[in-house]
């Protein structure tokens, strides 16, 4: 196990009253704490004592142009990049947070609790998303600024939390009910108080920038180690998109540990943690004590299996824009389908949530090849041939064939000789889904990789010639093709959203 250095608490004179760098992970630990304490007298006592000291921000505005209330509880959770008040030595040696800070949202997640309290949905929004930013009053100059396009993470710096909320609402069509801004120093101490969190990886992960050094297998991380894990951007070529997926895996693992009865469900231990959590966040003015308790009661029955995770589908991960640099573009069709499903309160994984159970049967156990539809098969493409542009070509080919590609192809690690043969790397638990992928890449070598998870890896070699033909979707029988083309069928209850994963799929195996 790598050396996970304990978090060094700031001395009283140097510790900021409300440290400013925010991260999503603290919210995860805090909401699980809410869910335990909300059912006890201690819960009300803690919330009543701390609620008045919560940082408040006027984030949720009014107006007739806001999306309609859909009955669910939807939160915008952001992490802001601000290091004011944190000693340089702590930033450099403990937190590995180098470079200059920016007045922007470094992490952004939409978290929805369904109206029936039965599910949670988490959607990660890439910080470089090139979107429409509404007209607003500039926070620095006070001047009125016309509506224009820009990076979504810049909205916070332009007009504060209110503009960040309005920008998300305008581009997603989702009504944001509450706003949470998270403190990343609090994240470190909270994870430590909970006894750490286990994460798993099929291959070693190393990022010299964040200080991450993780061996293959399962490792219990302390607070500082967990921060390195969720901050790492230079593990491979996936950059921010890979980091967002690790953040989702971390949150899913927290839920998994809670449902398994670990320390997250121990009220005696969490009473002290609550004080740390609640004093380390900023929330909108409408999120009072009563709303916090209602929030907690909605979470108490959640587990990894009834939480869905997704990232906004992308059509380009390097779209240059003068004045903004490299930006990412949303896949309009995919993003629309995702947000429609979230707005309707439908599970994102649908039938795909049952895929792990179905795939546990041995190959050839009476099931026809390709019974799992391609839209429920998530694929990460790696360029193993060293041919420029091959990764992008393979990703596009597979997406056109119906597969849920990540849209973020990267070079295969190693930097050795170019691979001659294309390889499909897969977790044996998904040995039924891999048949669907192998059907369109019949010449590819199949390599079993335990604990890889629900995302398959296609390592493209020099022999790659393109898909042999997309398999028919199991959800759209050939006898009734018209049904698959109707919008109503596409939005049917239980229909999976491409690229979405359930918490049980991305958490570590029990």
CSV table of C-alpha atoms in Angstrom, one decimal:
chain,number,residue,atom,x,y,z
A,1,UNK,CA,0.0,0.0,0.0
A,2,UNK,CA,1.4,3.4,-0.8
A,3,UNK,CA,2.3,5.8,2.0
A,4,UNK,CA,-0.9,7.8,2.6
A,5,UNK,CA,0.3,10.8,4.7
A,6,UNK,CA,-2.1,11.9,7.4
A,7,UNK,CA,-3.6,15.3,6.9
A,8,UNK,CA,-1.8,18.0,8.9
A,9,UNK,CA,-4.3,20.2,10.6
A,10,UNK,CA,-3.7,23.9,10.2
A,11,UNK,CA,-2.6,25.8,13.3
A,12,UNK,CA,-5.3,27.9,14.9
A,13,UNK,CA,-3.7,31.2,13.8
A,14,UNK,CA,-3.4,30.0,10.2
A,15,UNK,CA,-6.6,28.0,9.8
A,16,UNK,CA,-9.1,30.0,7.8
A,17,UNK,CA,-12.6,30.4,9.3
A,18,UNK,CA,-14.1,28.9,6.2
A,19,UNK,CA,-11.4,27.6,3.8
A,20,UNK,CA,-12.3,28.4,0.3
A,21,UNK,CA,-11.2,25.6,-2.0
A,22,UNK,CA,-14.3,23.4,-2.5
A,23,UNK,CA,-14.6,19.7,-3.6
A,24,UNK,CA,-17.6,17.5,-4.2
A,25,UNK,CA,-16.4,14.7,-1.9
A,26,UNK,CA,-17.2,16.4,1.3
A,27,UNK,CA,-20.8,16.7,0.2
A,28,UNK,CA,-21.0,13.0,-0.2
A,29,UNK,CA,-19.7,12.2,3.3
A,30,UNK,CA,-21.9,15.0,4.8
A,31,UNK,CA,-25.2,13.8,3.2
A,32,UNK,CA,-24.6,10.3,4.4
A,33,UNK,CA,-24.1,11.8,7.9
A,34,UNK,CA,-27.4,13.6,7.5
A,35,UNK,CA,-29.2,10.4,6.6
A,36,UNK,CA,-28.1,8.7,9.9
A,37,UNK,CA,-28.6,11.6,12.3
A,38,UNK,CA,-31.9,12.8,10.8
A,39,UNK,CA,-33.7,9.8,12.5
A,40,UNK,CA,-32.4,10.6,16.0
A,41,UNK,CA,-32.8,13.3,18.6
A,42,UNK,CA,-29.1,14.0,18.2
A,43,UNK,CA,-29.7,14.8,14.6
A,44,UNK,CA,-32.0,17.7,15.3
A,45,UNK,CA,-29.7,18.9,18.1
A,46,UNK,CA,-26.6,18.9,15.9
A,47,UNK,CA,-28.5,20.6,13.0
A,48,UNK,CA,-30.2,23.1,15.2
A,49,UNK,CA,-26.8,24.0,16.8
A,50,UNK,CA,-24.9,24.3,13.5
A,51,UNK,CA,-27.5,25.3,11.1
A,52,UNK,CA,-27.3,29.0,12.1
A,53,UNK,CA,-23.6,29.0,11.4
A,54,UNK,CA,-23.8,27.6,8.0
A,55,UNK,CA,-22.4,29.8,5.3
A,56,UNK,CA,-25.3,31.2,3.2
A,57,UNK,CA,-25.4,32.5,-0.3
A,58,UNK,CA,-28.2,34.0,-2.3
A,59,UNK,CA,-28.0,31.5,-5.2
A,60,UNK,CA,-31.5,30.6,-6.2
A,61,UNK,CA,-33.3,33.4,-8.1
A,62,UNK,CA,-36.8,33.7,-9.3
A,63,UNK,CA,-38.3,34.7,-12.7
A,64,UNK,CA,-40.8,33.2,-15.2
A,65,UNK,CA,-38.1,31.7,-17.4
A,66,UNK,CA,-37.0,29.2,-14.9
A,67,UNK,CA,-37.7,25.5,-15.6
A,68,UNK,CA,-41.0,24.1,-14.1
A,69,UNK,CA,-40.9,22.4,-10.7
A,70,UNK,CA,-40.9,18.6,-11.4
A,71,UNK,CA,-41.4,17.5,-7.8
A,72,UNK,CA,-37.9,16.2,-7.2
A,73,UNK,CA,-35.2,17.8,-5.1
A,74,UNK,CA,-32.3,18.9,-7.4
A,75,UNK,CA,-29.1,20.2,-6.0
A,76,UNK,CA,-26.2,21.9,-7.8
A,77,UNK,CA,-23.0,20.9,-6.0
A,78,UNK,CA,-19.9,22.9,-6.9
A,79,UNK,CA,-16.3,23.0,-5.8
A,80,UNK,CA,-14.5,26.4,-6.3
A,81,UNK,CA,-10.8,26.8,-6.9
A,82,UNK,CA,-9.8,29.3,-4.2
A,83,UNK,CA,-6.8,28.8,-1.9
A,84,UNK,CA,-7.0,32.0,0.2
A,85,UNK,CA,-5.9,31.5,3.8
A,86,UNK,CA,-4.3,28.0,3.2
A,87,UNK,CA,-0.5,28.0,4.1
A,88,UNK,CA,1.8,27.4,1.1
A,89,UNK,CA,3.5,24.5,2.8
A,90,UNK,CA,0.1,22.7,3.3
A,91,UNK,CA,-0.9,23.3,-0.3
A,92,UNK,CA,2.4,22.0,-1.6
A,93,UNK,CA,3.4,19.2,0.7
A,94,UNK,CA,0.1,17.9,2.0
A,95,UNK,CA,-2.5,18.7,-0.6
A,96,UNK,CA,-0.3,18.7,-3.7
A,97,UNK,CA,-2.3,21.7,-5.0
A,98,UNK,CA,0.1,23.7,-7.2
A,99,UNK,CA,-0.4,26.4,-9.7
A,100,UNK,CA,-2.6,29.5,-9.4
A,101,UNK,CA,-6.2,29.4,-8.2
A,102,UNK,CA,-9.0,30.7,-10.3
A,103,UNK,CA,-12.3,32.3,-9.3
A,104,UNK,CA,-14.3,29.6,-11.0
A,105,UNK,CA,-16.1,26.3,-10.3
A,106,UNK,CA,-13.5,23.5,-10.6
A,107,UNK,CA,-16.1,20.7,-10.1
A,108,UNK,CA,-19.8,20.7,-10.9
A,109,UNK,CA,-22.4,18.0,-10.2
A,110,UNK,CA,-26.1,17.9,-10.5
A,111,UNK,CA,-27.6,15.7,-7.8
A,112,UNK,CA,-31.3,14.8,-7.9
A,113,UNK,CA,-33.3,13.0,-5.3
A,114,UNK,CA,-36.4,11.5,-6.9
A,115,UNK,CA,-39.9,12.6,-5.8
A,116,UNK,CA,-40.6,9.1,-4.4
A,117,UNK,CA,-37.4,9.2,-2.4
A,118,UNK,CA,-36.3,5.9,-4.0
A,119,UNK,CA,-33.4,6.9,-6.2
A,120,UNK,CA,-30.6,9.4,-6.5
A,121,UNK,CA,-29.1,10.6,-9.8
A,122,UNK,CA,-25.7,12.2,-10.1
A,123,UNK,CA,-24.6,14.0,-13.4
A,124,UNK,CA,-21.1,15.4,-13.7
A,125,UNK,CA,-20.8,18.5,-15.9
A,126,UNK,CA,-17.3,19.0,-17.6
A,127,UNK,CA,-15.9,22.3,-16.4
A,128,UNK,CA,-14.8,23.3,-19.9
A,129,UNK,CA,-18.3,22.8,-21.4
A,130,UNK,CA,-18.9,25.5,-24.0
A,131,UNK,CA,-22.4,26.7,-23.2
A,132,UNK,CA,-24.8,29.7,-23.3
A,133,UNK,CA,-24.2,32.1,-20.4
A,134,UNK,CA,-27.2,34.3,-19.7
A,135,UNK,CA,-27.2,38.0,-19.5
A,136,UNK,CA,-26.0,39.2,-16.1
A,137,UNK,CA,-24.4,42.0,-14.1
A,138,UNK,CA,-20.7,41.5,-13.9
A,139,UNK,CA,-19.6,40.7,-10.3
A,140,UNK,CA,-16.4,42.7,-10.6
A,141,UNK,CA,-17.5,45.8,-12.5
A,142,UNK,CA,-21.2,46.0,-11.9
A,143,UNK,CA,-21.8,46.5,-15.6
A,144,UNK,CA,-24.5,44.6,-17.5
A,145,UNK,CA,-23.2,41.9,-19.8
A,146,UNK,CA,-25.1,40.5,-22.7
A,147,UNK,CA,-25.8,36.8,-23.1
A,148,UNK,CA,-22.9,35.0,-24.8
A,149,UNK,CA,-21.2,31.6,-25.0
A,150,UNK,CA,-18.4,30.6,-22.7
A,151,UNK,CA,-17.0,27.9,-20.5
A,152,UNK,CA,-19.5,26.8,-17.8
A,153,UNK,CA,-17.0,27.1,-15.0
A,154,UNK,CA,-16.5,30.8,-15.8
A,155,UNK,CA,-20.1,31.7,-14.9
A,156,UNK,CA,-19.3,31.6,-11.2
A,157,UNK,CA,-16.5,34.2,-11.6
A,158,UNK,CA,-18.7,36.4,-13.9
A,159,UNK,CA,-21.8,36.5,-11.7
A,160,UNK,CA,-21.3,34.4,-8.6
A,161,UNK,CA,-23.4,31.4,-7.5
A,162,UNK,CA,-26.7,32.9,-9.0
A,163,UNK,CA,-25.2,33.0,-12.5
A,164,UNK,CA,-23.8,29.5,-12.1
A,165,UNK,CA,-27.3,28.2,-11.2
A,166,UNK,CA,-29.0,30.1,-14.0
A,167,UNK,CA,-26.4,28.8,-16.5
A,168,UNK,CA,-27.0,25.2,-15.5
A,169,UNK,CA,-30.8,25.7,-15.6
A,170,UNK,CA,-30.7,27.3,-19.1
A,171,UNK,CA,-28.5,24.7,-20.6
A,172,UNK,CA,-30.0,21.6,-19.0
A,173,UNK,CA,-33.7,22.5,-18.6
A,174,UNK,CA,-33.5,21.2,-15.0
A,175,UNK,CA,-34.8,23.3,-12.1
A,176,UNK,CA,-32.2,23.7,-9.4
A,177,UNK,CA,-33.8,23.7,-6.0
A,178,UNK,CA,-30.7,24.1,-3.8
A,179,UNK,CA,-27.1,25.0,-4.0
A,180,UNK,CA,-24.1,23.5,-2.1
A,181,UNK,CA,-20.6,24.8,-2.2
A,182,UNK,CA,-18.0,22.4,-0.7
A,183,UNK,CA,-14.8,23.0,1.2
A,184,UNK,CA,-12.0,20.7,0.2
A,185,UNK,CA,-10.0,20.9,3.5
A,186,UNK,CA,-13.2,19.8,5.3
A,187,UNK,CA,-13.3,16.8,2.8
A,188,UNK,CA,-9.9,15.6,4.0
A,189,UNK,CA,-10.7,15.8,7.7
A,190,UNK,CA,-14.2,14.2,7.2
A,191,UNK,CA,-12.8,11.2,5.3
A,192,UNK,CA,-10.2,10.8,8.1
A,193,UNK,CA,-13.0,10.9,10.8
A,194,UNK,CA,-14.9,8.2,8.9
A,195,UNK,CA,-12.0,5.9,9.0
A,196,UNK,CA,-11.0,6.3,5.3
A,197,UNK,CA,-12.7,5.0,2.2
A,198,UNK,CA,-11.7,1.9,0.0
A,199,UNK,CA,-11.1,2.4,-3.7
A,200,UNK,CA,-10.1,-0.2,-6.3
A,201,UNK,CA,-8.3,-0.1,-9.6
A,202,UNK,CA,-7.4,-2.9,-12.0
A,203,UNK,CA,-4.0,-1.2,-12.8
A,204,UNK,CA,-1.7,1.1,-10.8
A,205,UNK,CA,-2.5,4.8,-10.9
A,206,UNK,CA,0.1,7.5,-10.7
A,207,UNK,CA,-0.1,11.3,-11.1
A,208,UNK,CA,2.9,13.3,-10.1
A,209,UNK,CA,0.9,16.5,-10.2
A,210,UNK,CA,-1.7,15.5,-7.6
A,211,UNK,CA,0.7,13.1,-5.7
A,212,UNK,CA,-1.4,10.1,-6.4
A,213,UNK,CA,0.4,6.7,-6.2
A,214,UNK,CA,-2.1,3.9,-6.1
A,215,UNK,CA,-1.3,0.2,-6.6
A,216,UNK,CA,-3.6,-2.2,-8.5
A,217,UNK,CA,-6.2,-3.8,-6.3
A,218,UNK,CA,-8.1,-2.3,-3.3
A,219,UNK,CA,-6.6,0.4,-1.1
A,220,UNK,CA,-8.1,2.2,1.9
A,221,UNK,CA,-7.3,5.9,1.5
A,222,UNK,CA,-7.2,8.4,4.3
A,223,UNK,CA,-8.4,12.0,3.7
A,224,UNK,CA,-5.3,13.3,2.0
A,225,UNK,CA,-5.0,10.2,-0.2
A,226,UNK,CA,-8.7,10.4,-1.1
A,227,UNK,CA,-8.2,14.0,-2.1
A,228,UNK,CA,-5.3,13.0,-4.4
A,229,UNK,CA,-7.5,10.3,-5.9
A,230,UNK,CA,-10.4,12.7,-6.8
A,231,UNK,CA,-8.1,15.5,-8.0
A,232,UNK,CA,-5.9,13.4,-10.3
A,233,UNK,CA,-6.0,14.7,-13.9
A,234,UNK,CA,-2.8,13.2,-15.4
A,235,UNK,CA,-3.3,9.5,-14.8
A,236,UNK,CA,-4.0,8.9,-18.5
A,237,UNK,CA,-5.1,10.9,-21.6
A,238,UNK,CA,-8.7,11.2,-20.3
A,239,UNK,CA,-7.8,14.3,-18.2
A,240,UNK,CA,-10.9,16.0,-16.5
A,241,UNK,CA,-13.3,13.3,-17.9
A,242,UNK,CA,-11.3,10.5,-16.2
A,243,UNK,CA,-11.2,12.5,-13.0
A,244,UNK,CA,-15.0,12.9,-13.0
A,245,UNK,CA,-15.4,9.2,-13.4
A,246,UNK,CA,-13.1,8.6,-10.4
A,247,UNK,CA,-15.1,11.1,-8.4
A,248,UNK,CA,-18.3,9.2,-9.3
A,249,UNK,CA,-16.6,5.9,-8.3
A,250,UNK,CA,-15.6,7.5,-5.0
A,251,UNK,CA,-19.1,8.6,-4.2
A,252,UNK,CA,-20.5,5.2,-5.2
A,253,UNK,CA,-18.1,3.6,-2.9
A,254,UNK,CA,-19.2,5.8,0.0
A,255,UNK,CA,-22.8,4.7,-0.6
A,256,UNK,CA,-21.6,1.1,-0.8
A,257,UNK,CA,-19.9,1.3,2.5
A,258,UNK,CA,-22.9,2.9,4.1
A,259,UNK,CA,-25.2,0.2,2.9
A,260,UNK,CA,-22.8,-2.4,4.1
A,261,UNK,CA,-23.0,-1.0,7.7
A,262,UNK,CA,-19.5,0.6,8.0
A,263,UNK,CA,-18.7,3.6,10.1
A,264,UNK,CA,-20.9,5.9,8.0
A,265,UNK,CA,-23.9,4.3,9.8
A,266,UNK,CA,-22.5,4.8,13.3
A,267,UNK,CA,-24.4,7.8,14.8
A,268,UNK,CA,-22.0,8.0,17.8
A,269,UNK,CA,-19.0,8.6,15.4
A,270,UNK,CA,-20.9,10.8,13.0
A,271,UNK,CA,-22.2,13.3,15.6
A,272,UNK,CA,-18.7,14.8,15.7
A,273,UNK,CA,-18.3,14.6,12.0
A,274,UNK,CA,-21.5,16.5,11.4
A,275,UNK,CA,-20.1,19.6,13.1
A,276,UNK,CA,-17.1,19.5,10.7
A,277,UNK,CA,-19.3,18.9,7.7
A,278,UNK,CA,-21.9,21.6,8.3
A,279,UNK,CA,-19.3,24.2,9.2
A,280,UNK,CA,-17.4,23.6,6.0
A,281,UNK,CA,-20.0,24.3,3.3
A,282,UNK,CA,-22.0,27.1,1.9
A,283,UNK,CA,-25.6,26.6,1.0
A,284,UNK,CA,-28.5,28.6,-0.5
A,285,UNK,CA,-30.6,30.7,1.9
A,286,UNK,CA,-33.6,28.4,1.4
A,287,UNK,CA,-31.8,25.3,2.8
A,288,UNK,CA,-32.8,25.7,6.4
A,289,UNK,CA,-32.8,23.1,9.3
A,290,UNK,CA,-36.1,21.7,8.3
A,291,UNK,CA,-35.0,21.3,4.7
A,292,UNK,CA,-31.7,19.7,5.8
A,293,UNK,CA,-33.7,17.1,7.9
A,294,UNK,CA,-36.0,16.4,4.9
A,295,UNK,CA,-32.9,16.1,2.7
A,296,UNK,CA,-31.5,13.6,5.2
A,297,UNK,CA,-34.6,11.5,5.4
A,298,UNK,CA,-34.7,11.2,1.7
A,299,UNK,CA,-31.1,9.8,1.8
A,300,UNK,CA,-31.4,7.3,4.6
A,301,UNK,CA,-32.5,4.4,2.4
A,302,UNK,CA,-30.2,5.0,-0.5
A,303,UNK,CA,-27.5,2.5,-1.5
A,304,UNK,CA,-25.1,2.2,-4.4
A,305,UNK,CA,-27.6,0.0,-6.2
A,306,UNK,CA,-30.3,2.7,-6.4
A,307,UNK,CA,-28.0,5.6,-7.4
A,308,UNK,CA,-27.2,6.3,-11.0
A,309,UNK,CA,-24.1,8.2,-12.3
A,310,UNK,CA,-23.6,9.9,-15.7
A,311,UNK,CA,-21.5,12.5,-17.4
A,312,UNK,CA,-22.9,14.8,-20.0
A,313,UNK,CA,-22.3,13.1,-23.4
A,314,UNK,CA,-19.7,15.0,-25.5
A,315,UNK,CA,-19.2,15.4,-29.3
A,316,UNK,CA,-15.8,17.0,-29.0
A,317,UNK,CA,-13.2,17.2,-26.2
A,318,UNK,CA,-11.0,19.7,-27.9
A,319,UNK,CA,-13.0,22.4,-29.6
A,320,UNK,CA,-10.8,25.6,-29.9
A,321,UNK,CA,-12.5,28.9,-29.4
A,322,UNK,CA,-10.8,32.3,-29.6
A,323,UNK,CA,-10.5,33.8,-26.2
A,324,UNK,CA,-11.5,30.6,-24.4
A,325,UNK,CA,-8.9,28.1,-25.6
A,326,UNK,CA,-9.8,24.4,-25.7
A,327,UNK,CA,-13.4,23.7,-24.8
A,328,UNK,CA,-15.7,20.7,-24.9
A,329,UNK,CA,-18.9,20.4,-26.8
A,330,UNK,CA,-22.0,18.5,-25.7
A,331,UNK,CA,-23.5,15.8,-27.9
A,332,UNK,CA,-26.8,17.6,-28.4
A,333,UNK,CA,-28.8,14.4,-28.9
A,334,UNK,CA,-27.2,12.5,-26.1
A,335,UNK,CA,-27.4,15.4,-23.7
A,336,UNK,CA,-31.1,16.0,-24.5
A,337,UNK,CA,-31.9,12.4,-23.8
A,338,UNK,CA,-30.0,12.5,-20.5
A,339,UNK,CA,-31.6,15.6,-19.2
A,340,UNK,CA,-35.1,14.5,-20.3
A,341,UNK,CA,-34.6,11.3,-18.3
A,342,UNK,CA,-33.4,13.2,-15.2
A,343,UNK,CA,-36.3,15.7,-15.5
A,344,UNK,CA,-38.8,12.9,-15.7
A,345,UNK,CA,-37.2,11.2,-12.7
A,346,UNK,CA,-36.5,8.0,-14.5
A,347,UNK,CA,-33.6,5.7,-13.6
A,348,UNK,CA,-30.7,6.3,-16.1
A,349,UNK,CA,-29.5,2.7,-16.2
A,350,UNK,CA,-32.9,1.1,-16.8
A,351,UNK,CA,-32.5,-2.5,-17.9
A,352,UNK,CA,-28.7,-2.0,-17.8
A,353,UNK,CA,-28.8,-2.1,-14.0
A,354,UNK,CA,-29.6,-5.8,-14.3
A,355,UNK,CA,-26.7,-6.4,-16.7
A,356,UNK,CA,-24.2,-7.5,-14.0
A,357,UNK,CA,-26.5,-10.2,-12.8
A,358,UNK,CA,-27.3,-11.4,-16.3
A,359,UNK,CA,-23.6,-11.4,-17.2
A,360,UNK,CA,-22.6,-13.5,-14.2
A,361,UNK,CA,-23.7,-16.6,-16.1
A,362,UNK,CA,-20.9,-18.5,-17.9
A,363,UNK,CA,-20.5,-17.7,-21.6
A,364,UNK,CA,-22.5,-20.0,-23.8
A,365,UNK,CA,-25.0,-20.8,-21.0
A,366,UNK,CA,-27.9,-20.9,-23.5
A,367,UNK,CA,-28.0,-17.1,-24.2
A,368,UNK,CA,-27.5,-15.9,-27.8
A,369,UNK,CA,-24.5,-13.6,-28.5
A,370,UNK,CA,-25.4,-10.0,-28.4
A,371,UNK,CA,-28.5,-10.2,-26.1
A,372,UNK,CA,-27.3,-7.0,-24.3
A,373,UNK,CA,-28.1,-4.0,-26.6
A,374,UNK,CA,-25.1,-1.9,-27.7
A,375,UNK,CA,-26.5,1.3,-26.1
A,376,UNK,CA,-26.0,-0.4,-22.7
A,377,UNK,CA,-22.4,-1.3,-23.4
A,378,UNK,CA,-20.0,1.4,-22.2
A,379,UNK,CA,-16.6,1.6,-24.0
A,380,UNK,CA,-13.4,3.4,-23.5
A,381,UNK,CA,-11.1,3.5,-26.6
A,382,UNK,CA,-7.3,3.4,-26.3
A,383,UNK,CA,-5.0,3.9,-29.2
A,384,UNK,CA,-2.4,1.1,-29.0
A,385,UNK,CA,-1.1,1.3,-32.6
A,386,UNK,CA,0.5,4.7,-32.3
A,387,UNK,CA,-1.4,5.9,-35.4
A,388,UNK,CA,-2.4,9.5,-35.1
A,389,UNK,CA,-6.2,9.9,-35.0
A,390,UNK,CA,-6.9,6.2,-34.7
A,391,UNK,CA,-8.5,6.5,-31.2
A,392,UNK,CA,-10.9,9.1,-32.4
A,393,UNK,CA,-11.8,7.1,-35.4
A,394,UNK,CA,-12.5,4.0,-33.4
A,395,UNK,CA,-14.6,5.9,-30.8
A,396,UNK,CA,-16.7,7.4,-33.6
A,397,UNK,CA,-17.1,4.1,-35.3
A,398,UNK,CA,-18.3,2.4,-32.2
A,399,UNK,CA,-20.6,5.3,-31.3
A,400,UNK,CA,-22.2,5.1,-34.7
A,401,UNK,CA,-22.7,1.4,-34.2
A,402,UNK,CA,-24.8,2.3,-31.1
A,403,UNK,CA,-22.3,1.8,-28.3
A,404,UNK,CA,-22.0,4.1,-25.3
A,405,UNK,CA,-18.5,5.3,-25.9
A,406,UNK,CA,-16.9,7.7,-23.4
A,407,UNK,CA,-16.0,10.2,-26.2
A,408,UNK,CA,-12.5,10.6,-24.7
A,409,UNK,CA,-10.2,8.3,-26.6
A,410,UNK,CA,-6.6,8.3,-25.3
A,411,UNK,CA,-3.3,6.6,-26.0
A,412,UNK,CA,-2.7,3.2,-24.4
A,413,UNK,CA,-0.2,3.3,-21.5
A,414,UNK,CA,3.3,1.9,-21.9
A,415,UNK,CA,4.7,3.7,-24.9
A,416,UNK,CA,6.3,0.5,-26.2
A,417,UNK,CA,6.0,-1.2,-29.6
A,418,UNK,CA,2.8,-0.5,-31.6
A,419,UNK,CA,0.2,-3.2,-31.0
A,420,UNK,CA,-0.6,-5.3,-34.0
A,421,UNK,CA,-3.9,-6.8,-32.8
A,422,UNK,CA,-6.9,-5.0,-31.4
A,423,UNK,CA,-7.8,-6.1,-27.9
A,424,UNK,CA,-11.0,-6.0,-25.9
A,425,UNK,CA,-10.3,-5.8,-22.2
A,426,UNK,CA,-13.3,-6.7,-20.0
A,427,UNK,CA,-14.4,-7.6,-16.5
A,428,UNK,CA,-15.6,-11.2,-16.4
A,429,UNK,CA,-18.7,-10.1,-14.5
A,430,UNK,CA,-19.9,-8.6,-17.8
A,431,UNK,CA,-19.2,-11.6,-20.0
A,432,UNK,CA,-22.6,-11.4,-21.7
A,433,UNK,CA,-22.2,-7.7,-22.6
A,434,UNK,CA,-18.8,-8.4,-24.1
A,435,UNK,CA,-20.4,-10.7,-26.7
A,436,UNK,CA,-22.2,-7.6,-28.1
A,437,UNK,CA,-18.9,-5.8,-28.5
A,438,UNK,CA,-17.0,-8.8,-29.8
A,439,UNK,CA,-19.7,-9.3,-32.5
A,440,UNK,CA,-18.7,-6.0,-34.2
A,441,UNK,CA,-15.0,-6.5,-33.6
A,442,UNK,CA,-14.7,-10.3,-34.5
A,443,UNK,CA,-11.0,-10.2,-35.0
A,444,UNK,CA,-10.2,-8.6,-31.6
A,445,UNK,CA,-8.6,-10.6,-28.8
A,446,UNK,CA,-10.6,-10.9,-25.6
A,447,UNK,CA,-8.7,-10.3,-22.4
A,448,UNK,CA,-10.3,-10.8,-19.0
A,449,UNK,CA,-9.4,-8.1,-16.5
A,450,UNK,CA,-11.0,-8.8,-13.0
A,451,UNK,CA,-12.3,-5.7,-11.3
A,452,UNK,CA,-12.1,-3.5,-14.4
A,453,UNK,CA,-15.8,-2.6,-13.9
A,454,UNK,CA,-18.6,-2.0,-16.4
A,455,UNK,CA,-16.6,0.0,-18.8
A,456,UNK,CA,-15.0,-2.1,-21.5
A,457,UNK,CA,-11.6,-1.0,-23.0
A,458,UNK,CA,-10.9,-1.4,-26.7
A,459,UNK,CA,-7.2,-1.1,-27.4
A,460,UNK,CA,-7.0,-0.5,-31.1
A,461,UNK,CA,-4.1,-2.2,-33.0
A,462,UNK,CA,-2.8,-1.8,-36.5
A,463,UNK,CA,-5.2,-4.5,-37.7
A,464,UNK,CA,-8.3,-2.4,-36.9
A,465,UNK,CA,-10.5,-2.2,-40.0
A,466,UNK,CA,-13.8,-0.9,-38.5
A,467,UNK,CA,-17.0,-2.5,-37.1
A,468,UNK,CA,-18.2,-5.6,-38.8
A,469,UNK,CA,-21.8,-4.4,-38.3
A,470,UNK,CA,-23.9,-3.2,-35.4
A,471,UNK,CA,-25.9,-5.9,-33.6
A,472,UNK,CA,-29.6,-5.5,-33.3
A,473,UNK,CA,-30.7,-3.9,-30.0
A,474,UNK,CA,-32.3,-6.4,-27.7
A,475,UNK,CA,-34.8,-3.7,-26.7
A,476,UNK,CA,-36.0,-3.3,-30.3
A,477,UNK,CA,-37.0,-6.6,-31.9
A,478,UNK,CA,-36.6,-6.9,-35.7
A,479,UNK,CA,-40.3,-7.6,-36.0
A,480,UNK,CA,-41.2,-4.2,-34.8
A,481,UNK,CA,-38.5,-1.7,-35.9
A,482,UNK,CA,-40.9,1.2,-36.0
A,483,UNK,CA,-41.4,1.0,-32.2
A,484,UNK,CA,-37.7,1.8,-31.7
A,485,UNK,CA,-38.0,5.0,-33.8
A,486,UNK,CA,-40.9,6.6,-32.0
A,487,UNK,CA,-40.0,9.2,-29.4
A,488,UNK,CA,-42.4,7.7,-26.9
A,489,UNK,CA,-40.6,4.4,-27.1
A,490,UNK,CA,-37.3,6.1,-26.7
A,491,UNK,CA,-38.5,7.7,-23.5
A,492,UNK,CA,-40.2,4.6,-22.1
A,493,UNK,CA,-39.9,3.8,-18.5
A,494,UNK,CA,-36.7,1.8,-17.8
A,495,UNK,CA,-35.0,2.9,-21.1
A,496,UNK,CA,-31.3,3.2,-20.4
A,497,UNK,CA,-29.3,6.4,-21.1
A,498,UNK,CA,-26.1,5.8,-23.0
A,499,UNK,CA,-23.1,6.0,-20.8
A,500,UNK,CA,-24.9,5.9,-17.4
A,501,UNK,CA,-23.8,3.5,-14.7
A,502,UNK,CA,-25.4,2.4,-11.5
A,503,UNK,CA,-23.5,2.8,-8.2
A,504,UNK,CA,-23.2,-1.0,-7.8
A,505,UNK,CA,-21.5,-1.2,-11.2
A,506,UNK,CA,-18.7,1.3,-10.4
A,507,UNK,CA,-18.2,0.5,-6.7
A,508,UNK,CA,-15.6,-2.1,-5.6
A,509,UNK,CA,-16.7,-5.8,-5.6
A,510,UNK,CA,-17.8,-7.0,-2.2
